[in-house]
mmCIF file of C-alpha atoms in Angstrom:
data_model
loop_
_atom_site.group_PDB
_atom_site.id
_atom_site.type_symbol
_atom_site.label_atom_id
_atom_site.label_comp_id
_atom_site.label_asym_id
_atom_site.label_seq_id
_atom_site.Cartn_x
_atom_site.Cartn_y
_atom_site.Cartn_z
ATOM 1 C CA MET O 1 -0.373 -0.259 0.190
ATOM 2 C CA THR O 2 1.297 3.229 -1.388
ATOM 3 C CA ARG O 3 1.605 5.863 1.752
ATOM 4 C CA THR O 4 0.073 9.162 2.621
ATOM 5 C CA ARG O 5 1.739 11.640 1.719
ATOM 6 C CA TYR O 6 1.368 14.822 4.017
ATOM 7 C CA THR O 7 1.719 18.159 4.070
ATOM 8 C CA THR O 8 0.077 21.023 6.810
ATOM 9 C CA ARG O 9 -2.026 23.631 5.381
ATOM 10 C CA PRO O 10 -3.373 26.628 7.875
ATOM 11 C CA ILE O 11 -6.984 26.612 7.077
ATOM 12 C CA PRO O 12 -8.983 29.550 8.008
ATOM 13 C CA GLN O 13 -11.135 29.382 10.897
ATOM 14 C CA ILE O 14 -14.598 31.253 11.198
ATOM 15 C CA SER O 15 -16.401 33.420 14.229
ATOM 16 C CA LEU O 16 -18.960 34.279 13.268
ATOM 17 C CA HIS O 17 -19.563 35.768 16.388
ATOM 18 C CA SER O 18 -21.917 39.676 16.235
ATOM 19 C CA PHE O 19 -22.488 38.315 12.558
ATOM 20 C CA SER O 20 -24.519 41.743 11.770
ATOM 21 C CA THR O 21 -22.256 43.884 12.283
ATOM 22 C CA ARG O 22 -19.638 42.470 11.782
ATOM 23 C CA ILE O 23 -20.827 41.304 8.632
ATOM 24 C CA ASP O 24 -18.993 42.960 6.270
ATOM 25 C CA GLU O 25 -15.715 41.836 7.834
ATOM 26 C CA ILE O 26 -16.896 37.799 7.828
ATOM 27 C CA THR O 27 -17.653 38.759 3.646
ATOM 28 C CA SER O 28 -13.953 39.110 3.472
ATOM 29 C CA GLU O 29 -12.502 35.747 5.026
ATOM 30 C CA LEU O 30 -15.393 33.958 4.292
ATOM 31 C CA ILE O 31 -14.230 35.579 0.108
ATOM 32 C CA SER O 32 -10.604 34.486 0.797
ATOM 33 C CA ALA O 33 -10.991 31.076 2.729
ATOM 34 C CA SER O 34 -13.162 30.243 -0.354
ATOM 35 C CA GLU O 35 -10.600 31.681 -2.955
ATOM 36 C CA ASN O 36 -7.985 30.147 -1.307
ATOM 37 C CA VAL O 37 -8.816 26.979 -0.180
ATOM 38 C CA GLY O 38 -12.154 25.272 -0.411
ATOM 39 C CA PHE O 39 -12.396 25.112 3.491
ATOM 40 C CA PHE O 40 -12.427 26.209 6.454
ATOM 41 C CA THR O 41 -14.413 26.217 9.860
ATOM 42 C CA LEU O 42 -17.133 28.061 12.159
ATOM 43 C CA THR O 43 -17.029 28.660 15.472
ATOM 44 C CA ASN O 44 -19.317 30.717 17.825
ATOM 45 C CA HIS O 45 -21.920 30.177 15.376
ATOM 46 C CA GLY O 46 -24.840 29.865 17.244
ATOM 47 C CA ILE O 47 -25.407 25.814 17.552
ATOM 48 C CA SER O 48 -23.607 24.763 21.136
ATOM 49 C CA ILE O 49 -21.746 21.040 22.142
ATOM 50 C CA GLU O 50 -24.716 20.496 23.899
ATOM 51 C CA GLU O 51 -27.439 20.317 20.816
ATOM 52 C CA ILE O 52 -24.697 18.746 18.444
ATOM 53 C CA GLU O 53 -24.474 15.787 21.154
ATOM 54 C CA SER O 54 -28.150 15.642 21.012
ATOM 55 C CA MET O 55 -28.591 14.824 17.208
ATOM 56 C CA PHE O 56 -25.231 12.544 17.907
ATOM 57 C CA ALA O 57 -26.891 10.614 20.213
ATOM 58 C CA LEU O 58 -30.383 10.714 17.906
ATOM 59 C CA SER O 59 -27.493 9.825 15.043
ATOM 60 C CA GLU O 60 -26.349 6.798 17.588
ATOM 61 C CA ARG O 61 -30.026 5.194 18.579
ATOM 62 C CA PHE O 62 -30.845 5.370 14.394
ATOM 63 C CA PHE O 63 -27.632 3.360 13.344
ATOM 64 C CA ALA O 64 -28.310 0.799 15.991
ATOM 65 C CA LEU O 65 -31.118 -0.594 14.833
ATOM 66 C CA PRO O 66 -31.209 -4.158 12.642
ATOM 67 C CA ASP O 67 -31.070 -3.252 9.945
ATOM 68 C CA ASP O 68 -34.498 -4.767 8.587
ATOM 69 C CA ILE O 69 -35.251 -1.888 10.411
ATOM 70 C CA LYS O 70 -33.674 0.986 8.817
ATOM 71 C CA ALA O 71 -34.554 -0.571 5.447
ATOM 72 C CA THR O 72 -37.865 0.497 5.803
ATOM 73 C CA VAL O 73 -36.560 3.507 5.005
ATOM 74 C CA PRO O 74 -34.824 2.700 2.403
ATOM 75 C CA TRP O 75 -32.752 5.209 0.062
ATOM 76 C CA ASN O 76 -34.007 6.195 -3.518
ATOM 77 C CA PRO O 77 -33.382 8.214 -6.271
ATOM 78 C CA ASN O 78 -34.213 11.545 -4.173
ATOM 79 C CA ASN O 79 -31.298 11.273 -2.735
ATOM 80 C CA VAL O 80 -32.880 10.435 0.856
ATOM 81 C CA GLY O 81 -32.712 7.250 3.191
ATOM 82 C CA TRP O 82 -30.575 4.876 4.194
ATOM 83 C CA GLU O 83 -28.081 2.980 2.247
ATOM 84 C CA LYS O 84 -25.195 0.579 3.603
ATOM 85 C CA ASN O 85 -22.083 -0.264 1.875
ATOM 86 C CA SER O 86 -23.494 1.173 -1.538
ATOM 87 C CA GLN O 87 -21.711 3.937 -2.297
ATOM 88 C CA VAL O 88 -19.014 4.015 -5.098
ATOM 89 C CA ARG O 89 -16.723 6.253 -5.399
ATOM 90 C CA PRO O 90 -15.219 7.189 -8.510
ATOM 91 C CA SER O 91 -11.424 7.574 -6.954
ATOM 92 C CA THR O 92 -11.284 4.193 -4.946
ATOM 93 C CA GLY O 93 -13.849 2.205 -7.416
ATOM 94 C CA ALA O 94 -15.396 0.498 -3.886
ATOM 95 C CA PRO O 95 -17.693 0.793 -1.817
ATOM 96 C CA ASP O 96 -16.922 3.169 1.332
ATOM 97 C CA THR O 97 -17.587 0.782 4.705
ATOM 98 C CA LYS O 98 -20.105 3.007 6.395
ATOM 99 C CA GLU O 99 -23.678 3.325 6.579
ATOM 100 C CA SER O 100 -25.505 6.975 6.246
ATOM 101 C CA TYR O 101 -29.607 8.420 6.496
ATOM 102 C CA GLN O 102 -30.633 10.939 4.293
ATOM 103 C CA LEU O 103 -32.704 13.677 5.133
ATOM 104 C CA GLN O 104 -34.725 16.516 3.689
ATOM 105 C CA PHE O 105 -36.917 18.976 5.270
ATOM 106 C CA GLY O 106 -39.516 18.987 1.817
ATOM 107 C CA GLU O 107 -41.454 16.981 -0.380
ATOM 108 C CA ASN O 108 -38.490 13.781 -0.961
ATOM 109 C CA MET O 109 -38.857 12.208 2.275
ATOM 110 C CA GLU O 110 -42.515 11.640 2.113
ATOM 111 C CA GLN O 111 -42.446 7.161 3.548
ATOM 112 C CA VAL O 112 -38.806 7.970 4.279
ATOM 113 C CA TRP O 113 -39.522 9.126 7.563
ATOM 114 C CA LEU O 114 -38.345 6.503 10.700
ATOM 115 C CA ASP O 115 -41.538 5.722 12.133
ATOM 116 C CA ASP O 116 -42.005 6.901 15.347
ATOM 117 C CA CYS O 117 -42.492 3.316 17.204
ATOM 118 C CA TYR O 118 -39.389 2.479 16.503
ATOM 119 C CA ILE O 119 -37.023 5.748 18.299
ATOM 120 C CA GLU O 120 -40.046 8.524 19.474
ATOM 121 C CA GLY O 121 -39.602 11.858 17.808
ATOM 122 C CA PHE O 122 -37.408 11.115 15.804
ATOM 123 C CA ARG O 123 -38.485 12.814 12.911
ATOM 124 C CA GLU O 124 -38.870 16.643 15.620
ATOM 125 C CA GLN O 125 -35.621 16.175 16.774
ATOM 126 C CA SER O 126 -33.941 15.955 13.381
ATOM 127 C CA LEU O 127 -35.583 19.235 11.395
ATOM 128 C CA GLY O 128 -35.019 21.503 14.532
ATOM 129 C CA PHE O 129 -31.126 20.638 14.219
ATOM 130 C CA MET O 130 -31.304 20.779 10.629
ATOM 131 C CA HIS O 131 -33.091 24.202 10.672
ATOM 132 C CA LYS O 132 -30.288 25.611 13.644
ATOM 133 C CA VAL O 133 -27.906 24.686 10.492
ATOM 134 C CA GLN O 134 -29.873 26.074 8.367
ATOM 135 C CA GLN O 135 -29.871 29.551 9.614
ATOM 136 C CA VAL O 136 -25.885 29.491 9.955
ATOM 137 C CA SER O 137 -25.963 28.353 5.966
ATOM 138 C CA GLU O 138 -27.841 31.378 4.863
ATOM 139 C CA MET O 139 -25.553 33.556 6.462
ATOM 140 C CA LEU O 140 -22.681 33.115 4.864
ATOM 141 C CA MET O 141 -25.267 32.564 1.574
ATOM 142 C CA ARG O 142 -25.772 36.137 2.662
ATOM 143 C CA CYS O 143 -21.945 36.785 2.537
ATOM 144 C CA PHE O 144 -21.038 34.705 -0.407
ATOM 145 C CA ALA O 145 -24.136 37.176 -2.709
ATOM 146 C CA ARG O 146 -22.530 39.998 -1.968
ATOM 147 C CA GLY O 147 -19.092 39.100 -2.511
ATOM 148 C CA LEU O 148 -20.198 38.010 -5.879
ATOM 149 C CA GLY O 149 -22.213 41.157 -6.144
ATOM 150 C CA PHE O 150 -25.787 39.530 -5.774
ATOM 151 C CA PRO O 151 -28.945 41.238 -3.851
ATOM 152 C CA ASP O 152 -28.526 39.936 -0.253
ATOM 153 C CA GLU O 153 -30.747 37.926 0.251
ATOM 154 C CA PHE O 154 -30.377 35.753 -3.371
ATOM 155 C CA PHE O 155 -29.166 32.548 -2.299
ATOM 156 C CA VAL O 156 -31.160 32.274 0.743
ATOM 157 C CA GLU O 157 -33.910 33.302 -1.976
ATOM 158 C CA CYS O 158 -32.333 29.928 -3.782
ATOM 159 C CA HIS O 159 -32.824 27.820 -1.172
ATOM 160 C CA ASP O 160 -35.937 28.183 0.481
ATOM 161 C CA VAL O 161 -36.337 25.175 2.768
ATOM 162 C CA SER O 162 -39.510 25.861 3.723
ATOM 163 C CA ARG O 163 -40.201 25.304 -1.087
ATOM 164 C CA ALA O 164 -41.986 21.047 -1.661
ATOM 165 C CA ASN O 165 -39.208 21.060 -3.818
ATOM 166 C CA ALA O 166 -36.320 21.900 -2.142
ATOM 167 C CA GLN O 167 -33.571 19.598 -1.848
ATOM 168 C CA THR O 168 -31.482 20.671 0.707
ATOM 169 C CA THR O 169 -30.269 17.298 2.190
ATOM 170 C CA MET O 170 -28.528 16.669 6.393
ATOM 171 C CA ARG O 171 -26.355 12.936 6.280
ATOM 172 C CA LEU O 172 -26.463 10.841 9.784
ATOM 173 C CA LEU O 173 -23.358 9.267 8.903
ATOM 174 C CA HIS O 174 -21.124 5.937 10.804
ATOM 175 C CA TYR O 175 -18.160 4.760 9.699
ATOM 176 C CA PHE O 176 -17.614 0.926 11.084
ATOM 177 C CA ALA O 177 -14.892 0.304 13.009
ATOM 178 C CA LEU O 178 -11.276 -1.199 11.087
ATOM 179 C CA PRO O 179 -9.509 -3.444 12.655
ATOM 180 C CA PRO O 180 -6.302 -2.802 13.715
ATOM 181 C CA PRO O 181 -3.414 -3.207 11.651
ATOM 182 C CA ARG O 182 -2.881 -6.519 14.324
ATOM 183 C CA GLU O 183 -5.112 -8.295 13.198
ATOM 184 C CA SER O 184 -6.125 -6.951 9.308
ATOM 185 C CA ASP O 185 -7.168 -9.499 7.258
ATOM 186 C CA GLY O 186 -5.283 -8.019 3.707
ATOM 187 C CA LYS O 187 -8.648 -6.776 3.183
ATOM 188 C CA THR O 188 -8.065 -2.729 1.669
ATOM 189 C CA TYR O 189 -10.835 -0.438 3.225
ATOM 190 C CA HIS O 190 -12.277 2.524 2.073
ATOM 191 C CA ARG O 191 -14.184 4.613 4.281
ATOM 192 C CA ALA O 192 -15.377 7.333 2.236
ATOM 193 C CA GLY O 193 -12.603 8.050 -0.829
ATOM 194 C CA ALA O 194 -11.214 11.142 -2.872
ATOM 195 C CA HIS O 195 -14.221 13.712 -3.402
ATOM 196 C CA ALA O 196 -16.061 16.873 -4.495
ATOM 197 C CA ASP O 197 -19.337 17.552 -3.200
ATOM 198 C CA TRP O 198 -21.200 18.457 -6.180
ATOM 199 C CA ASP O 199 -23.601 20.680 -3.975
ATOM 200 C CA PHE O 200 -23.599 24.603 -2.196
ATOM 201 C CA LEU O 201 -22.110 24.480 0.636
ATOM 202 C CA THR O 202 -21.009 22.440 2.580
ATOM 203 C CA LEU O 203 -21.995 22.254 6.461
ATOM 204 C CA LEU O 204 -19.654 19.746 8.089
ATOM 205 C CA PHE O 205 -19.784 18.070 12.190
ATOM 206 C CA GLN O 206 -17.681 15.914 13.629
ATOM 207 C CA ARG O 207 -16.978 14.634 17.391
ATOM 208 C CA SER O 208 -13.514 14.927 18.615
ATOM 209 C CA GLY O 209 -11.356 12.214 18.483
ATOM 210 C CA GLN O 210 -13.212 10.521 16.421
ATOM 211 C CA SER O 211 -10.265 11.529 12.732
ATOM 212 C CA GLY O 212 -10.301 11.156 9.026
ATOM 213 C CA LEU O 213 -11.168 13.754 7.185
ATOM 214 C CA GLU O 214 -8.529 15.558 4.861
ATOM 215 C CA ILE O 215 -8.026 17.790 2.488
ATOM 216 C CA CYS O 216 -5.839 18.334 -0.587
ATOM 217 C CA PRO O 217 -6.432 22.316 -2.211
ATOM 218 C CA GLY O 218 -6.114 23.208 -5.864
ATOM 219 C CA ARG O 219 -8.599 20.990 -8.770
ATOM 220 C CA GLU O 220 -6.568 22.873 -10.781
ATOM 221 C CA VAL O 221 -3.247 20.891 -10.466
ATOM 222 C CA VAL O 222 -4.162 17.709 -8.827
ATOM 223 C CA THR O 223 -4.105 14.099 -10.126
ATOM 224 C CA GLU O 224 -8.121 13.057 -10.941
ATOM 225 C CA PHE O 225 -9.348 13.116 -8.102
ATOM 226 C CA GLY O 226 -6.959 14.024 -5.802
ATOM 227 C CA ILE O 227 -5.496 10.569 -5.792
ATOM 228 C CA GLY O 228 -1.308 10.461 -4.818
ATOM 229 C CA ASP O 229 -1.880 13.756 -4.185
ATOM 230 C CA GLU O 230 0.087 16.074 -0.500
ATOM 231 C CA TRP O 231 -3.121 15.773 2.252
ATOM 232 C CA THR O 232 -3.430 17.440 5.156
ATOM 233 C CA LYS O 233 -5.517 16.069 8.803
ATOM 234 C CA VAL O 234 -8.137 17.878 9.211
ATOM 235 C CA GLU O 235 -8.320 16.971 13.559
ATOM 236 C CA PRO O 236 -12.318 16.733 14.919
ATOM 237 C CA ARG O 237 -13.653 19.199 17.372
ATOM 238 C CA THR O 238 -16.695 19.083 17.991
ATOM 239 C CA GLY O 239 -17.989 22.942 18.479
ATOM 240 C CA GLU O 240 -16.533 23.962 15.041
ATOM 241 C CA ILE O 241 -17.984 23.222 11.869
ATOM 242 C CA VAL O 242 -15.993 22.128 9.135
ATOM 243 C CA CYS O 243 -17.314 23.591 5.364
ATOM 244 C CA ASN O 244 -16.444 23.007 2.142
ATOM 245 C CA ILE O 245 -17.667 24.888 -1.296
ATOM 246 C CA GLY O 246 -19.084 23.137 -3.731
ATOM 247 C CA ASP O 247 -19.091 22.201 -7.622
ATOM 248 C CA LEU O 248 -22.521 23.609 -7.626
ATOM 249 C CA LEU O 249 -21.153 27.304 -6.268
ATOM 250 C CA MET O 250 -17.478 26.598 -7.608
ATOM 251 C CA SER O 251 -19.343 27.422 -11.044
ATOM 252 C CA TRP O 252 -21.986 29.646 -9.761
ATOM 253 C CA SER O 253 -18.626 32.135 -9.250
ATOM 254 C CA ASP O 254 -17.563 31.135 -12.775
ATOM 255 C CA ASP O 255 -15.045 29.395 -10.945
ATOM 256 C CA ARG O 256 -13.819 31.923 -8.738
ATOM 257 C CA PHE O 257 -14.110 29.629 -5.355
ATOM 258 C CA LYS O 258 -12.173 26.377 -5.267
ATOM 259 C CA SER O 259 -14.121 22.597 -4.530
ATOM 260 C CA THR O 260 -11.943 20.821 -2.617
ATOM 261 C CA PHE O 261 -10.597 17.433 -2.843
ATOM 262 C CA HIS O 262 -11.220 15.540 0.376
ATOM 263 C CA ARG O 263 -11.246 11.752 1.943
ATOM 264 C CA VAL O 264 -11.981 10.364 4.825
ATOM 265 C CA LYS O 265 -9.206 8.132 5.321
ATOM 266 C CA ALA O 266 -9.131 5.116 6.718
ATOM 267 C CA PRO O 267 -6.951 3.597 9.129
ATOM 268 C CA GLU O 268 -3.340 2.656 8.227
ATOM 269 C CA GLU O 269 -1.538 1.864 11.321
ATOM 270 C CA GLU O 270 -0.807 2.591 14.482
ATOM 271 C CA GLY O 271 -1.844 6.225 16.022
ATOM 272 C CA ASP O 272 -5.415 6.344 13.467
ATOM 273 C CA TYR O 273 -8.567 6.132 14.437
ATOM 274 C CA PHE O 274 -9.891 2.373 13.577
ATOM 275 C CA GLY O 275 -13.043 2.848 15.591
ATOM 276 C CA ASP O 276 -16.334 3.945 15.291
ATOM 277 C CA ARG O 277 -17.025 7.215 13.537
ATOM 278 C CA TYR O 278 -19.754 9.491 13.739
ATOM 279 C CA SER O 279 -20.192 12.653 11.322
ATOM 280 C CA ILE O 280 -23.206 15.181 10.371
ATOM 281 C CA ALA O 281 -22.965 16.961 6.999
ATOM 282 C CA PHE O 282 -25.581 19.170 6.294
ATOM 283 C CA PHE O 283 -25.562 19.812 1.934
ATOM 284 C CA ASN O 284 -26.375 23.635 0.819
ATOM 285 C CA GLN O 285 -28.408 21.809 -2.624
ATOM 286 C CA PRO O 286 -31.172 24.632 -4.292
ATOM 287 C CA CYS O 287 -34.616 24.631 -4.792
ATOM 288 C CA LYS O 288 -35.634 22.507 -8.403
ATOM 289 C CA ASP O 289 -36.716 25.982 -10.156
ATOM 290 C CA ALA O 290 -33.443 27.334 -9.514
ATOM 291 C CA GLN O 291 -31.201 29.026 -12.037
ATOM 292 C CA ILE O 292 -28.089 28.517 -11.583
ATOM 293 C CA GLN O 293 -25.470 31.381 -13.261
ATOM 294 C CA GLY O 294 -22.357 33.111 -12.729
ATOM 295 C CA PRO O 295 -22.439 36.997 -12.785
ATOM 296 C CA MET O 296 -19.663 36.788 -15.159
ATOM 297 C CA LYS O 297 -22.196 33.969 -17.467
ATOM 298 C CA LYS O 298 -19.269 31.556 -17.610
ATOM 299 C CA TYR O 299 -21.789 28.934 -18.401
ATOM 300 C CA PRO O 300 -24.818 28.423 -19.059
ATOM 301 C CA MET O 301 -27.472 29.019 -16.981
ATOM 302 C CA VAL O 302 -29.299 25.866 -16.243
ATOM 303 C CA THR O 303 -31.630 24.858 -12.963
ATOM 304 C CA GLY O 304 -31.360 23.325 -9.750
ATOM 305 C CA GLU O 305 -32.734 20.316 -10.766
ATOM 306 C CA GLU O 306 -30.436 19.838 -14.205
ATOM 307 C CA PHE O 307 -27.830 20.468 -11.915
ATOM 308 C CA ASN O 308 -27.764 17.560 -9.649
ATOM 309 C CA LYS O 309 -28.929 15.172 -12.609
ATOM 310 C CA ASN O 310 -26.090 16.540 -14.778
ATOM 311 C CA ALA O 311 -23.750 16.539 -11.217
ATOM 312 C CA MET O 312 -24.215 12.596 -11.004
ATOM 313 C CA LYS O 313 -24.412 11.538 -14.274
ATOM 314 C CA ARG O 314 -20.569 12.701 -14.643
ATOM 315 C CA ASN O 315 -19.726 10.877 -11.878
ATOM 316 C CA PHE O 316 -21.764 7.501 -12.831
ATOM 317 C CA ALA O 317 -19.583 7.938 -16.428
ATOM 318 C CA ALA O 318 -16.823 8.543 -13.823
ATOM 319 C CA LEU O 319 -17.631 5.507 -11.398
ATOM 320 C CA GLN O 320 -17.521 3.144 -14.615
ATOM 321 C CA ASP O 321 -14.160 4.755 -16.196
ATOM 322 C CA LYS O 322 -13.175 3.430 -12.839
ATOM 323 C CA LEU O 323 -14.350 0.051 -13.029
ATOM 324 C CA ARG O 324 -13.239 -0.266 -16.695
ATOM 325 C CA ALA O 325 -9.417 0.520 -16.175
ATOM 326 C CA LEU O 326 -9.304 -1.570 -12.625
ATOM 327 C CA GLU O 327 -11.060 -4.786 -14.992
ATOM 328 C CA GLY O 328 -7.638 -4.004 -17.317
ATOM 329 C CA ASN O 329 -5.858 -4.829 -14.687
#
């Protein structure tokens, strides 16, 4: 196995305290991070550690349920529901060793909410947390709008989660514990292969001590899917939110902001974290009828629904190319 090459990169940290009076300062910091790194962390965002830990506890309760109960809310092409060991990344050609439950606000969640008979109040608590994260997202959207010369509420209106056709998704994630090197069975494991998100902006909650997230900035200089390049570890801290630019915002900014390769690396040596890893990802995605085009009109206008479909097609095509290459070796 080729050992990962690491380098230290500063990851900008942005405080959202006194947002209304500091919006110009925060916008400047956010735009700089988005242009130069594509990743940043948020502090003083208004969601308490207690609220975050409570959502993690709810997530653990869900994943502790028997698979036949979780299968009552199966994943479907609307990007909602539960999946296990089924997401294959083009960068690896193999399934991630994880399970996830994807939740949305609108009509796509019909028949996909876990029944209260299994975990009482699951839907109510999940939606409550999702709305809190949405509030944080909207603060950032106002800053991005200012930075790109759009009206302050432009991106907020495009991501209105009160609408039935909203596509914003919260993903509860459980990466399975893996055997340490001395107990290895010789298999190659992947927690989440190298990839870039295709959404507008991702907000990620991690738990202290459950490491694995790594980034490889500079899309214009890395190899396909970031393989073989130098990576930087992102240490998890429960109270911080880790954010990364997605392909959608990269396109919407006429490539001014950088969508960054990242992964959750499978542990490979002593000192890595081999235990169960839980995280919560909030993917800001525009409503299906939102019209997407940057201020310089570098790319043709598409709707939010069209952008998602095109991104999924590209991902599937890249996966097929990877699988054909693996078969040829």
